[in-house]
Amino acid sequence: MKILAIETSCDETAAAVVEDGRKILSSVVHTQIAEHRIYGGVVPEIASRRHIEKIDAVVKKALGDAGLTAHTVDAVAVTAGPGLIGALLVGLNFAKGFAWMADKPLIPVHHIRGHIAANYLADPGLEPPFLCLVASGGHSLIVDVQDYTRFAVLGRSRDDAAGEAFDKAARAMGLGYPGGVALDRLARGGNDRLYHFPQPHVEGAPLDMSFSGVKTSVVNLLHNARQKNESLDLPSLAACFERTVCEALCSRLFAAAEQTGATILSVAGGVSANTRLRETLQQEAKRRGLRLCMPPLSLTGDNAAMIGAQGYFEYQAGHIAPPSLNAVATLSVERGAPQDFAL
Ligand code: KG4
Ligand code: ZN
């Protein structure tokens, strides 16, 4: 089954064709990063407008690269939430029109379920159940993937998402937007023990996380140093921040594995591109004899191939939406059936 997938939840206009949830036939991502950079973050209104301008060409290219037409794909999958509502609506309405015109089923996909499904593309032998550490710009979750369309959240960040903390700390350090990847690069040359940041624990919820404290510590250190006209060792500051966040994420994933007895682990979301996080997870999984799946860097950030992968499994579960499908800005990963997207 060949699914055309569309993703416009944030600042990437993306389309892809995926076969049977496992094989990428084409994948096109048009990123708007350069345009949002001057504002230090994504401007929702600009994101929506650019999606409108680009979506037609991006979908045409994805179909062309796969050697298909609107009539030779079998279904259309689209991110219906969570995300920026105006941005989501562009992809959603395009997909609706396309599905109606080509007379194909319309499959709504939860963005985070899509991130998790990037693992099915990376490892065609991977099957649930497994645990997934989701770390993106908007979410930090420990998810029990019980089946392709059944999820339970075991832990979550109580405040900032990991990616949000990376971006805010990077911004305070003058690294621009998006800061995660720049901070990752800067940290390579630093001493990760020079500065000490507290490792927060949520009372009574050992798998929950908190990242606003470490972010604020970085901002305060920089502020105080500036006031005293002192200079900080920025690579070491980046390395210490990164170590604190990575330790929080990794310790929760392995604690969840101990708690549930899971032997297969995976990661998903933009922060899973982080060099230190990948190295730490790999080492620790090996030491514990656990199987670890990590999507390649091309599938960690937003893309439509992951939506096509999850779309296939949603379709298998009968999750086909009527034309009244709507987009939602927030929605737990535990919910993602058509009726969960305001119909
Ligand atoms: O999953 P994603 O592409 O978009 C959302 O759904 O949010 O995640 C974007 C986040 C941003 O916060 C970005 O700074 C972060 O992922 N990120 C990284 C790295 N690459 C991207 N964070 C740390 N290290 C990286 N190498
Ligand atoms: Zn994302």
mmCIF file of C-alpha atoms in Angstrom, residues 129-265:
data_model
loop_
_atom_site.group_PDB
_atom_site.id
_atom_site.type_symbol
_atom_site.label_atom_id
_atom_site.label_comp_id
_atom_site.label_asym_id
_atom_site.label_seq_id
_atom_site.Cartn_x
_atom_site.Cartn_y
_atom_site.Cartn_z
ATOM 1 C CA PRO A 129 5.758 -3.473 22.281
ATOM 2 C CA PHE A 130 8.718 -1.203 23.002
ATOM 3 C CA LEU A 131 9.496 1.965 24.931
ATOM 4 C CA CYS A 132 10.185 5.268 23.237
ATOM 5 C CA LEU A 133 11.907 8.365 24.541
ATOM 6 C CA VAL A 134 10.266 11.256 22.682
ATOM 7 C CA ALA A 135 12.262 14.500 22.873
ATOM 8 C CA SER A 136 11.231 17.289 20.553
ATOM 9 C CA GLY A 137 10.677 21.040 20.599
ATOM 10 C CA GLY A 138 7.249 20.658 22.183
ATOM 11 C CA HIS A 139 7.306 17.309 24.001
ATOM 12 C CA SER A 140 9.454 15.207 26.338
ATOM 13 C CA LEU A 141 7.805 11.879 26.999
ATOM 14 C CA ILE A 142 8.524 8.317 28.002
ATOM 15 C CA VAL A 143 6.009 6.355 25.957
ATOM 16 C CA ASP A 144 5.041 2.719 26.264
ATOM 17 C CA VAL A 145 4.274 1.754 22.648
ATOM 18 C CA GLN A 146 1.949 -1.145 23.401
ATOM 19 C CA ASP A 147 0.849 -1.593 19.815
ATOM 20 C CA TYR A 148 1.017 0.403 16.570
ATOM 21 C CA THR A 149 -1.957 2.531 17.625
ATOM 22 C CA ARG A 150 -1.977 2.006 21.399
ATOM 23 C CA PHE A 151 0.238 4.190 23.572
ATOM 24 C CA ALA A 152 0.600 4.907 27.292
ATOM 25 C CA VAL A 153 2.567 7.864 28.625
ATOM 26 C CA LEU A 154 4.743 6.719 31.548
ATOM 27 C CA GLY A 155 6.583 10.009 32.102
ATOM 28 C CA ARG A 156 6.555 13.585 30.855
ATOM 29 C CA SER A 157 8.206 16.937 31.397
ATOM 30 C CA ARG A 158 6.294 19.053 33.909
ATOM 31 C CA ASP A 159 7.479 22.308 32.300
ATOM 32 C CA ASP A 160 9.709 22.990 29.263
ATOM 33 C CA ALA A 161 10.250 20.277 26.673
ATOM 34 C CA ALA A 162 13.892 19.225 26.244
ATOM 35 C CA GLY A 163 14.136 20.854 22.805
ATOM 36 C CA GLU A 164 12.600 24.057 24.127
ATOM 37 C CA ALA A 165 15.214 24.129 26.920
ATOM 38 C CA PHE A 166 17.990 23.556 24.347
ATOM 39 C CA ASP A 167 16.668 26.407 22.201
ATOM 40 C CA LYS A 168 16.279 28.830 25.115
ATOM 41 C CA ALA A 169 19.707 28.037 26.607
ATOM 42 C CA ALA A 170 21.283 28.346 23.155
ATOM 43 C CA ARG A 171 19.556 31.664 22.578
ATOM 44 C CA ALA A 172 20.878 33.022 25.885
ATOM 45 C CA MET A 173 24.351 31.907 24.792
ATOM 46 C CA GLY A 174 23.974 33.850 21.547
ATOM 47 C CA LEU A 175 23.831 30.771 19.344
ATOM 48 C CA GLY A 176 20.793 31.843 17.313
ATOM 49 C CA TYR A 177 17.781 29.796 16.278
ATOM 50 C CA PRO A 178 17.258 26.890 16.253
ATOM 51 C CA GLY A 179 19.786 26.459 18.995
ATOM 52 C CA GLY A 180 19.811 22.717 19.685
ATOM 53 C CA VAL A 181 22.161 21.721 16.915
ATOM 54 C CA ALA A 182 24.470 24.735 17.484
ATOM 55 C CA LEU A 183 24.684 23.958 21.209
ATOM 56 C CA ASP A 184 25.421 20.307 20.371
ATOM 57 C CA ARG A 185 28.353 21.411 18.164
ATOM 58 C CA LEU A 186 29.707 23.921 20.706
ATOM 59 C CA ALA A 187 29.552 21.350 23.532
ATOM 60 C CA ARG A 188 31.980 19.037 21.687
ATOM 61 C CA GLY A 189 34.896 21.249 22.748
ATOM 62 C CA GLY A 190 33.803 21.735 26.361
ATOM 63 C CA ASN A 191 34.499 20.290 29.806
ATOM 64 C CA ASP A 192 31.209 18.751 30.908
ATOM 65 C CA ARG A 193 32.136 18.988 34.647
ATOM 66 C CA LEU A 194 33.086 22.668 34.878
ATOM 67 C CA TYR A 195 29.646 23.949 35.911
ATOM 68 C CA HIS A 196 27.158 22.184 38.119
ATOM 69 C CA PHE A 197 23.421 22.238 37.503
ATOM 70 C CA PRO A 198 20.871 20.595 39.764
ATOM 71 C CA GLN A 199 19.191 17.453 38.486
ATOM 72 C CA PRO A 200 15.493 17.959 39.284
ATOM 73 C CA HIS A 201 13.256 15.119 40.417
ATOM 74 C CA VAL A 202 9.491 15.298 40.600
ATOM 75 C CA GLU A 203 8.274 14.134 43.982
ATOM 76 C CA GLY A 204 6.196 10.964 43.665
ATOM 77 C CA ALA A 205 6.635 10.746 39.878
ATOM 78 C CA PRO A 206 10.086 9.264 39.218
ATOM 79 C CA LEU A 207 9.609 9.097 35.443
ATOM 80 C CA ASP A 208 8.544 12.747 35.108
ATOM 81 C CA MET A 209 11.080 15.411 34.152
ATOM 82 C CA SER A 210 11.672 19.133 34.513
ATOM 83 C CA PHE A 211 13.944 21.262 32.326
ATOM 84 C CA SER A 212 13.075 24.855 33.157
ATOM 85 C CA GLY A 213 15.424 24.876 36.194
ATOM 86 C CA VAL A 214 18.556 23.980 34.255
ATOM 87 C CA LYS A 215 17.605 26.426 31.499
ATOM 88 C CA THR A 216 17.152 29.216 34.056
ATOM 89 C CA SER A 217 20.489 28.319 35.695
ATOM 90 C CA VAL A 218 22.245 28.830 32.344
ATOM 91 C CA VAL A 219 20.456 32.143 31.760
ATOM 92 C CA ASN A 220 21.302 33.365 35.290
ATOM 93 C CA LEU A 221 24.973 32.362 35.005
ATOM 94 C CA LEU A 222 25.262 34.306 31.761
ATOM 95 C CA HIS A 223 23.409 37.299 33.174
ATOM 96 C CA ASN A 224 25.558 37.483 36.322
ATOM 97 C CA ALA A 225 28.777 37.087 34.343
ATOM 98 C CA ARG A 226 27.725 39.907 32.004
ATOM 99 C CA GLN A 227 26.923 42.207 34.930
ATOM 100 C CA LYS A 228 30.326 41.556 36.469
ATOM 101 C CA ASN A 229 31.983 41.849 33.085
ATOM 102 C CA GLU A 230 33.346 38.344 33.465
ATOM 103 C CA SER A 231 33.551 35.781 30.703
ATOM 104 C CA LEU A 232 32.324 32.205 30.861
ATOM 105 C CA ASP A 233 33.720 29.142 29.149
ATOM 106 C CA LEU A 234 30.868 28.779 26.658
ATOM 107 C CA PRO A 235 31.785 25.330 25.271
ATOM 108 C CA SER A 236 31.902 24.000 28.854
ATOM 109 C CA LEU A 237 28.626 25.733 29.723
ATOM 110 C CA ALA A 238 27.044 24.048 26.692
ATOM 111 C CA ALA A 239 28.559 20.679 27.627
ATOM 112 C CA CYS A 240 27.330 20.879 31.246
ATOM 113 C CA PHE A 241 23.827 21.909 30.191
ATOM 114 C CA GLU A 242 23.751 19.115 27.631
ATOM 115 C CA ARG A 243 24.994 16.546 30.162
ATOM 116 C CA THR A 244 22.287 17.534 32.656
ATOM 117 C CA VAL A 245 19.482 17.267 30.081
ATOM 118 C CA CYS A 246 20.800 14.017 28.589
ATOM 119 C CA GLU A 247 21.185 12.413 32.016
ATOM 120 C CA ALA A 248 17.584 13.333 32.850
ATOM 121 C CA LEU A 249 16.259 11.847 29.607
ATOM 122 C CA CYS A 250 18.382 8.685 29.670
ATOM 123 C CA SER A 251 17.817 7.898 33.343
ATOM 124 C CA ARG A 252 14.023 8.082 32.840
ATOM 125 C CA LEU A 253 14.118 5.792 29.806
ATOM 126 C CA PHE A 254 16.196 3.131 31.552
ATOM 127 C CA ALA A 255 14.171 3.430 34.758
ATOM 128 C CA ALA A 256 11.033 2.850 32.673
ATOM 129 C CA ALA A 257 12.673 -0.216 31.122
ATOM 130 C CA GLU A 258 13.403 -1.588 34.607
ATOM 131 C CA GLN A 259 9.892 -0.821 35.769
ATOM 132 C CA THR A 260 8.156 -2.451 32.800
ATOM 133 C CA GLY A 261 10.670 -5.161 31.933
ATOM 134 C CA ALA A 262 10.863 -3.820 28.366
ATOM 135 C CA THR A 263 13.858 -5.031 26.371
ATOM 136 C CA ILE A 264 13.401 -2.903 23.243
ATOM 137 C CA LEU A 265 14.002 0.844 23.419
#
